[in-house]
GROMACS .gro file of C-alpha atoms in nm:
model
  364
    1UNK     CA    1  -1.484   1.469   3.467
    2UNK     CA    2  -1.631   1.123   3.504
    3UNK     CA    3  -1.486   0.818   3.335
    4UNK     CA    4  -1.800   0.777   3.125
    5UNK     CA    5  -1.734   1.113   2.957
    6UNK     CA    6  -1.401   0.980   2.833
    7UNK     CA    7  -1.569   0.657   2.721
    8UNK     CA    8  -1.812   0.854   2.506
    9UNK     CA    9  -1.515   1.010   2.325
   10UNK     CA   10  -1.360   0.667   2.278
   11UNK     CA   11  -1.685   0.542   2.125
   12UNK     CA   12  -1.680   0.840   1.892
   13UNK     CA   13  -1.332   0.731   1.783
   14UNK     CA   14  -1.422   0.361   1.756
   15UNK     CA   15  -1.796   0.280   1.783
   16UNK     CA   16  -1.836  -0.048   1.971
   17UNK     CA   17  -2.090  -0.157   1.709
   18UNK     CA   18  -1.802  -0.179   1.461
   19UNK     CA   19  -1.637  -0.461   1.661
   20UNK     CA   20  -1.646  -0.822   1.547
   21UNK     CA   21  -1.898  -1.049   1.721
   22UNK     CA   22  -1.626  -1.266   1.876
   23UNK     CA   23  -1.453  -0.969   2.039
   24UNK     CA   24  -1.475  -0.828   2.391
   25UNK     CA   25  -1.459  -0.451   2.370
   26UNK     CA   26  -1.571  -0.157   2.580
   27UNK     CA   27  -1.549  -0.115   2.957
   28UNK     CA   28  -1.410  -0.442   3.095
   29UNK     CA   29  -1.338  -0.342   3.456
   30UNK     CA   30  -1.443  -0.052   3.675
   31UNK     CA   31  -1.713   0.203   3.746
   32UNK     CA   32  -1.789   0.444   3.463
   33UNK     CA   33  -1.947   0.688   3.708
   34UNK     CA   34  -1.623   0.736   3.904
   35UNK     CA   35  -1.435   1.065   3.876
   36UNK     CA   36  -1.146   1.032   3.631
   37UNK     CA   37  -0.798   1.122   3.755
   38UNK     CA   38  -0.611   1.044   3.432
   39UNK     CA   39  -0.607   0.805   3.137
   40UNK     CA   40  -0.313   0.580   3.051
   41UNK     CA   41  -0.318   0.448   2.693
   42UNK     CA   42  -0.141   0.120   2.621
   43UNK     CA   43  -0.132  -0.175   2.385
   44UNK     CA   44  -0.196  -0.447   2.646
   45UNK     CA   45  -0.329  -0.390   2.998
   46UNK     CA   46  -0.078  -0.616   3.173
   47UNK     CA   47   0.012  -0.605   3.541
   48UNK     CA   48   0.315  -0.382   3.479
   49UNK     CA   49   0.089  -0.137   3.294
   50UNK     CA   50  -0.151  -0.130   3.589
   51UNK     CA   51   0.151  -0.052   3.809
   52UNK     CA   52   0.236   0.232   3.572
   53UNK     CA   53  -0.120   0.365   3.596
   54UNK     CA   54  -0.099   0.360   3.975
   55UNK     CA   55   0.234   0.543   3.971
   56UNK     CA   56   0.102   0.807   3.730
   57UNK     CA   57  -0.229   0.847   3.918
   58UNK     CA   58  -0.446   0.731   3.629
   59UNK     CA   59  -0.764   0.543   3.719
   60UNK     CA   60  -0.850   0.462   3.357
   61UNK     CA   61  -0.642   0.235   3.134
   62UNK     CA   62  -0.734   0.243   2.767
   63UNK     CA   63  -0.590  -0.061   2.591
   64UNK     CA   64  -0.599  -0.187   2.236
   65UNK     CA   65  -0.613  -0.561   2.314
   66UNK     CA   66  -0.878  -0.668   2.568
   67UNK     CA   67  -0.711  -0.824   2.871
   68UNK     CA   68  -1.039  -1.013   2.927
   69UNK     CA   69  -1.113  -1.199   2.606
   70UNK     CA   70  -1.296  -1.512   2.716
   71UNK     CA   71  -1.489  -1.585   3.033
   72UNK     CA   72  -1.324  -1.631   3.372
   73UNK     CA   73  -1.468  -1.883   3.617
   74UNK     CA   74  -1.217  -1.802   3.889
   75UNK     CA   75  -0.999  -1.502   3.970
   76UNK     CA   76  -0.720  -1.632   4.190
   77UNK     CA   77  -0.416  -1.465   4.039
   78UNK     CA   78  -0.281  -1.785   3.885
   79UNK     CA   79  -0.207  -1.625   3.545
   80UNK     CA   80  -0.117  -1.287   3.393
   81UNK     CA   81  -0.479  -1.203   3.309
   82UNK     CA   82  -0.611  -1.265   3.659
   83UNK     CA   83  -0.321  -1.081   3.822
   84UNK     CA   84  -0.383  -0.771   3.611
   85UNK     CA   85  -0.757  -0.777   3.684
   86UNK     CA   86  -0.707  -0.822   4.058
   87UNK     CA   87  -0.460  -0.533   4.075
   88UNK     CA   88  -0.692  -0.308   3.872
   89UNK     CA   89  -0.991  -0.382   4.097
   90UNK     CA   90  -0.791  -0.338   4.417
   91UNK     CA   91  -0.677   0.005   4.301
   92UNK     CA   92  -1.010   0.121   4.154
   93UNK     CA   93  -0.870   0.132   3.800
   94UNK     CA   94  -1.108   0.097   3.507
   95UNK     CA   95  -0.998  -0.085   3.190
   96UNK     CA   96  -1.145  -0.010   2.848
   97UNK     CA   97  -1.055  -0.198   2.527
   98UNK     CA   98  -1.108  -0.086   2.165
   99UNK     CA   99  -0.960  -0.375   1.958
  100UNK     CA  100  -1.170  -0.465   1.649
  101UNK     CA  101  -1.390  -0.157   1.693
  102UNK     CA  102  -1.080   0.035   1.585
  103UNK     CA  103  -0.964  -0.239   1.346
  104UNK     CA  104  -1.281  -0.193   1.142
  105UNK     CA  105  -1.277   0.188   1.139
  106UNK     CA  106  -1.167   0.355   0.816
  107UNK     CA  107  -0.926   0.576   1.012
  108UNK     CA  108  -0.821   0.302   1.251
  109UNK     CA  109  -0.551   0.037   1.280
  110UNK     CA  110  -0.505  -0.038   0.913
  111UNK     CA  111  -0.517   0.325   0.799
  112UNK     CA  112  -0.249   0.396   1.061
  113UNK     CA  113  -0.051   0.103   0.916
  114UNK     CA  114  -0.088   0.240   0.560
  115UNK     CA  115   0.006   0.593   0.665
  116UNK     CA  116   0.321   0.468   0.836
  117UNK     CA  117   0.431   0.309   0.507
  118UNK     CA  118   0.327   0.606   0.292
  119UNK     CA  119   0.052   0.424   0.101
  120UNK     CA  120  -0.200   0.639  -0.087
  121UNK     CA  121  -0.546   0.580  -0.241
  122UNK     CA  122  -0.639   0.356   0.050
  123UNK     CA  123  -0.964   0.161   0.078
  124UNK     CA  124  -1.101  -0.116   0.299
  125UNK     CA  125  -0.985  -0.464   0.199
  126UNK     CA  126  -1.278  -0.664   0.340
  127UNK     CA  127  -1.587  -0.438   0.365
  128UNK     CA  128  -1.814  -0.530   0.657
  129UNK     CA  129  -2.129  -0.719   0.549
  130UNK     CA  130  -2.479  -0.698   0.699
  131UNK     CA  131  -2.423  -0.354   0.845
  132UNK     CA  132  -2.641  -0.125   0.631
  133UNK     CA  133  -3.016  -0.076   0.662
  134UNK     CA  134  -3.263   0.131   0.465
  135UNK     CA  135  -3.547   0.339   0.608
  136UNK     CA  136  -3.849   0.429   0.398
  137UNK     CA  137  -4.108   0.670   0.532
  138UNK     CA  138  -4.390   0.887   0.398
  139UNK     CA  139  -4.504   1.236   0.492
  140UNK     CA  140  -4.676   1.543   0.354
  141UNK     CA  141  -4.463   1.778   0.136
  142UNK     CA  142  -4.466   2.050   0.404
  143UNK     CA  143  -4.302   1.813   0.652
  144UNK     CA  144  -4.056   1.638   0.419
  145UNK     CA  145  -3.758   1.871   0.461
  146UNK     CA  146  -3.785   1.871   0.841
  147UNK     CA  147  -3.798   1.490   0.855
  148UNK     CA  148  -3.514   1.452   0.607
  149UNK     CA  149  -3.284   1.691   0.791
  150UNK     CA  150  -3.358   1.523   1.124
  151UNK     CA  151  -3.266   1.184   0.978
  152UNK     CA  152  -2.943   1.328   0.837
  153UNK     CA  153  -2.860   1.480   1.175
  154UNK     CA  154  -2.914   1.139   1.338
  155UNK     CA  155  -2.658   0.981   1.106
  156UNK     CA  156  -2.861   0.860   0.808
  157UNK     CA  157  -2.777   0.931   0.445
  158UNK     CA  158  -2.401   0.869   0.439
  159UNK     CA  159  -2.270   0.682   0.134
  160UNK     CA  160  -1.893   0.663   0.090
  161UNK     CA  161  -1.759   1.017   0.053
  162UNK     CA  162  -2.110   1.168   0.040
  163UNK     CA  163  -2.353   1.272   0.311
  164UNK     CA  164  -2.717   1.386   0.323
  165UNK     CA  165  -2.805   1.126   0.057
  166UNK     CA  166  -3.171   1.039   0.007
  167UNK     CA  167  -3.423   0.951  -0.262
  168UNK     CA  168  -3.758   1.130  -0.269
  169UNK     CA  169  -4.064   1.058  -0.481
  170UNK     CA  170  -4.421   1.183  -0.492
  171UNK     CA  171  -4.733   0.971  -0.453
  172UNK     CA  172  -5.081   0.955  -0.306
  173UNK     CA  173  -5.136   0.819   0.043
  174UNK     CA  174  -5.473   0.709   0.176
  175UNK     CA  175  -5.611   0.649   0.523
  176UNK     CA  176  -5.924   0.666   0.739
  177UNK     CA  177  -5.899   0.718   1.114
  178UNK     CA  178  -6.119   0.544   1.372
  179UNK     CA  179  -6.289   0.694   1.677
  180UNK     CA  180  -5.957   0.708   1.866
  181UNK     CA  181  -5.762   0.885   1.591
  182UNK     CA  182  -5.653   1.247   1.566
  183UNK     CA  183  -5.558   1.289   1.198
  184UNK     CA  184  -5.335   1.575   1.081
  185UNK     CA  185  -5.540   1.605   0.760
  186UNK     CA  186  -5.913   1.527   0.745
  187UNK     CA  187  -6.150   1.407   1.013
  188UNK     CA  188  -6.223   1.081   1.192
  189UNK     CA  189  -6.404   0.827   0.971
  190UNK     CA  190  -6.320   1.035   0.664
  191UNK     CA  191  -6.141   0.860   0.377
  192UNK     CA  192  -5.847   1.086   0.293
  193UNK     CA  193  -5.636   1.093  -0.021
  194UNK     CA  194  -5.330   1.312   0.030
  195UNK     CA  195  -5.020   1.395  -0.168
  196UNK     CA  196  -4.716   1.253   0.012
  197UNK     CA  197  -4.340   1.239  -0.027
  198UNK     CA  198  -4.168   0.903   0.002
  199UNK     CA  199  -3.826   0.943   0.165
  200UNK     CA  200  -3.560   0.672   0.144
  201UNK     CA  201  -3.230   0.683   0.336
  202UNK     CA  202  -2.965   0.430   0.437
  203UNK     CA  203  -2.795   0.410   0.776
  204UNK     CA  204  -2.555   0.198   0.981
  205UNK     CA  205  -2.766  -0.053   1.172
  206UNK     CA  206  -2.644   0.040   1.521
  207UNK     CA  207  -2.794   0.387   1.465
  208UNK     CA  208  -3.149   0.252   1.433
  209UNK     CA  209  -3.277   0.367   1.778
  210UNK     CA  210  -3.141   0.717   1.713
  211UNK     CA  211  -3.285   0.724   1.360
  212UNK     CA  212  -3.632   0.618   1.474
  213UNK     CA  213  -3.629   0.868   1.761
  214UNK     CA  214  -3.555   1.147   1.511
  215UNK     CA  215  -3.826   1.021   1.276
  216UNK     CA  216  -4.101   1.008   1.540
  217UNK     CA  217  -4.003   1.342   1.692
  218UNK     CA  218  -4.013   1.533   1.363
  219UNK     CA  219  -4.296   1.364   1.177
  220UNK     CA  220  -4.637   1.536   1.180
  221UNK     CA  221  -4.850   1.222   1.158
  222UNK     CA  222  -5.005   1.064   1.464
  223UNK     CA  223  -4.913   0.722   1.327
  224UNK     CA  224  -4.584   0.721   1.137
  225UNK     CA  225  -4.567   0.479   0.845
  226UNK     CA  226  -4.215   0.348   0.792
  227UNK     CA  227  -4.027   0.040   0.672
  228UNK     CA  228  -3.676  -0.082   0.756
  229UNK     CA  229  -3.480  -0.329   0.543
  230UNK     CA  230  -3.147  -0.504   0.580
  231UNK     CA  231  -2.932  -0.443   0.271
  232UNK     CA  232  -2.688  -0.693   0.120
  233UNK     CA  233  -2.447  -0.413   0.024
  234UNK     CA  234  -2.117  -0.435   0.217
  235UNK     CA  235  -2.014  -0.115   0.397
  236UNK     CA  236  -1.730   0.021   0.184
  237UNK     CA  237  -1.584   0.237   0.466
  238UNK     CA  238  -1.600  -0.017   0.750
  239UNK     CA  239  -1.418  -0.347   0.757
  240UNK     CA  240  -1.097  -0.538   0.813
  241UNK     CA  241  -0.769  -0.468   0.638
  242UNK     CA  242  -0.684  -0.199   0.387
  243UNK     CA  243  -0.520  -0.172   0.049
  244UNK     CA  244  -0.325   0.119  -0.093
  245UNK     CA  245  -0.054   0.214  -0.339
  246UNK     CA  246   0.291   0.366  -0.343
  247UNK     CA  247   0.341   0.660  -0.574
  248UNK     CA  248   0.620   0.467  -0.745
  249UNK     CA  249   0.685   0.091  -0.757
  250UNK     CA  250   0.988  -0.051  -0.577
  251UNK     CA  251   1.199  -0.364  -0.568
  252UNK     CA  252   1.083  -0.643  -0.333
  253UNK     CA  253   1.392  -0.624  -0.111
  254UNK     CA  254   1.372  -0.246  -0.094
  255UNK     CA  255   1.004  -0.279  -0.004
  256UNK     CA  256   1.072  -0.514   0.287
  257UNK     CA  257   1.358  -0.293   0.404
  258UNK     CA  258   1.115   0.001   0.409
  259UNK     CA  259   0.859  -0.201   0.603
  260UNK     CA  260   1.120  -0.314   0.856
  261UNK     CA  261   1.232   0.044   0.909
  262UNK     CA  262   0.891   0.214   0.924
  263UNK     CA  263   0.727  -0.051   1.144
  264UNK     CA  264   1.040  -0.102   1.358
  265UNK     CA  265   1.028  -0.476   1.295
  266UNK     CA  266   1.315  -0.684   1.433
  267UNK     CA  267   1.249  -0.956   1.178
  268UNK     CA  268   1.023  -1.027   0.880
  269UNK     CA  269   0.922  -1.373   0.757
  270UNK     CA  270   0.814  -1.372   0.395
  271UNK     CA  271   0.726  -1.592   0.098
  272UNK     CA  272   0.955  -1.635  -0.201
  273UNK     CA  273   1.049  -1.329  -0.404
  274UNK     CA  274   0.870  -1.323  -0.739
  275UNK     CA  275   1.100  -1.083  -0.917
  276UNK     CA  276   0.832  -0.820  -0.968
  277UNK     CA  277   0.801  -0.467  -0.836
  278UNK     CA  278   0.575  -0.371  -0.545
  279UNK     CA  279   0.323  -0.091  -0.587
  280UNK     CA  280  -0.016  -0.211  -0.459
  281UNK     CA  281  -0.003  -0.333  -0.098
  282UNK     CA  282  -0.267  -0.490   0.128
  283UNK     CA  283  -0.227  -0.473   0.505
  284UNK     CA  284  -0.408  -0.620   0.803
  285UNK     CA  285  -0.281  -0.543   1.151
  286UNK     CA  286  -0.268  -0.839   1.386
  287UNK     CA  287  -0.356  -1.196   1.287
  288UNK     CA  288  -0.459  -1.174   0.922
  289UNK     CA  289  -0.404  -1.511   0.755
  290UNK     CA  290  -0.776  -1.532   0.675
  291UNK     CA  291  -0.736  -1.236   0.436
  292UNK     CA  292  -0.468  -1.381   0.208
  293UNK     CA  293  -0.726  -1.470  -0.058
  294UNK     CA  294  -0.882  -1.123  -0.029
  295UNK     CA  295  -0.542  -0.964  -0.092
  296UNK     CA  296  -0.492  -1.183  -0.399
  297UNK     CA  297  -0.841  -1.102  -0.530
  298UNK     CA  298  -0.764  -0.731  -0.486
  299UNK     CA  299  -0.457  -0.774  -0.712
  300UNK     CA  300  -0.217  -0.671  -0.437
  301UNK     CA  301   0.153  -0.710  -0.511
  302UNK     CA  302   0.218  -0.774  -0.141
  303UNK     CA  303   0.025  -0.851   0.175
  304UNK     CA  304   0.154  -0.750   0.518
  305UNK     CA  305   0.010  -0.904   0.833
  306UNK     CA  306   0.115  -1.122   1.130
  307UNK     CA  307   0.093  -1.465   1.295
  308UNK     CA  308   0.125  -1.666   0.974
  309UNK     CA  309   0.176  -2.040   1.004
  310UNK     CA  310   0.412  -2.249   0.791
  311UNK     CA  311   0.156  -2.379   0.542
  312UNK     CA  312  -0.010  -2.041   0.504
  313UNK     CA  313   0.292  -1.909   0.318
  314UNK     CA  314   0.204  -2.154   0.040
  315UNK     CA  315  -0.125  -1.967  -0.003
  316UNK     CA  316   0.064  -1.684  -0.168
  317UNK     CA  317   0.050  -1.915  -0.474
  318UNK     CA  318   0.333  -1.718  -0.641
  319UNK     CA  319   0.082  -1.438  -0.700
  320UNK     CA  320   0.198  -1.191  -0.434
  321UNK     CA  321   0.466  -1.137  -0.173
  322UNK     CA  322   0.336  -1.247   0.166
  323UNK     CA  323   0.508  -1.108   0.476
  324UNK     CA  324   0.464  -1.160   0.851
  325UNK     CA  325   0.608  -0.852   1.023
  326UNK     CA  326   0.499  -0.940   1.379
  327UNK     CA  327   0.169  -0.890   1.563
  328UNK     CA  328   0.278  -0.607   1.791
  329UNK     CA  329   0.476  -0.442   1.511
  330UNK     CA  330   0.178  -0.431   1.276
  331UNK     CA  331  -0.026  -0.245   1.540
  332UNK     CA  332   0.252  -0.052   1.714
  333UNK     CA  333   0.128   0.302   1.635
  334UNK     CA  334  -0.230   0.238   1.744
  335UNK     CA  335  -0.182   0.363   2.100
  336UNK     CA  336  -0.021   0.683   1.967
  337UNK     CA  337  -0.330   0.742   1.752
  338UNK     CA  338  -0.561   0.693   2.052
  339UNK     CA  339  -0.359   0.939   2.261
  340UNK     CA  340  -0.362   1.201   1.986
  341UNK     CA  341  -0.738   1.160   1.936
  342UNK     CA  342  -0.817   1.194   2.306
  343UNK     CA  343  -0.588   1.495   2.354
  344UNK     CA  344  -0.763   1.680   2.071
  345UNK     CA  345  -1.106   1.605   2.216
  346UNK     CA  346  -1.035   1.640   2.590
  347UNK     CA  347  -0.839   1.945   2.695
  348UNK     CA  348  -0.673   2.012   3.031
  349UNK     CA  349  -0.679   1.648   3.133
  350UNK     CA  350  -0.399   1.394   3.173
  351UNK     CA  351  -0.391   1.164   2.868
  352UNK     CA  352  -0.068   0.964   2.903
  353UNK     CA  353   0.104   0.732   2.657
  354UNK     CA  354   0.226   0.418   2.831
  355UNK     CA  355   0.602   0.371   2.836
  356UNK     CA  356   0.575  -0.006   2.887
  357UNK     CA  357   0.666  -0.232   2.594
  358UNK     CA  358   0.418  -0.519   2.613
  359UNK     CA  359   0.538  -0.709   2.307
  360UNK     CA  360   0.585  -1.069   2.431
  361UNK     CA  361   0.791  -1.171   2.125
  362UNK     CA  362   1.167  -1.122   2.137
  363UNK     CA  363   1.432  -1.172   1.867
  364UNK     CA  364   1.798  -1.275   1.879
   0.00000   0.00000   0.00000
């Protein structure tokens, strides 16, 4: 098995197109055409993790956080990033990062967070904007079903919990081919009026090449008429953060005790107690201060995230309980999810969960 075969499974789990523009995801180091000897899954691809990969004969390290985040002008080993990269290259170890590609997935980081707490009725807190496009095309009735099914197979027509969604309407199309044409109906230089079906489907924008390939392959016309539009609708199943509910409300102190236990947090910083019960909870794994207002707008009773600064606790505005449970802690089960996903998809191959704790924050 080549490394690139594992990467295709990782992209199935967390499409790179889901990642934020500022992020650095995908294959960061290594040759995807090399034969894979094993995959080590970790949170951070630090030097000690590369040592672990060497010891366990894994030439692919799958990490959540990208060890290479911004550009490097020199690689001299002067810091932890450069040392890890040098060791990986010297030992022919590839490094692949998922980060916000998995953050934005409906089954990713924040769903894992919600599941760990036992939250139900979950939905994305900040749906991803500018990610949906619409395709409109026209064909004869005899060809409509074939075209429609091909578009569905390519990934078009998914709306929330529904698939194979389309809108179809009848109309009259007209055309006249020139001397170079080869019309499906009629002859060259003949003005043709033909009954046609207008097909409309939506799709995630990164699928456009695949959608168009399916359209051209299955359409009967020599020249395929089609239109593609960007939609303003946010994608309800892709985006940052998540909000869910407990089956029964609980006291604020009991809630934080539950969070501390389930997320194995050594300490939780939080805003003032408001004396109200907690039922609806927003979460955002990692640094999530930018989503405080979103949590308030969603009527959350509490918002769990990490890396909050002093003044950001004021932004709770006595409207919700705001808690910083730690960056690593809020994402701690992500690597377990990746391992489970890969083991279900790739059989008889070494998928290993890293034993290294890469949390740089310690507590007294």
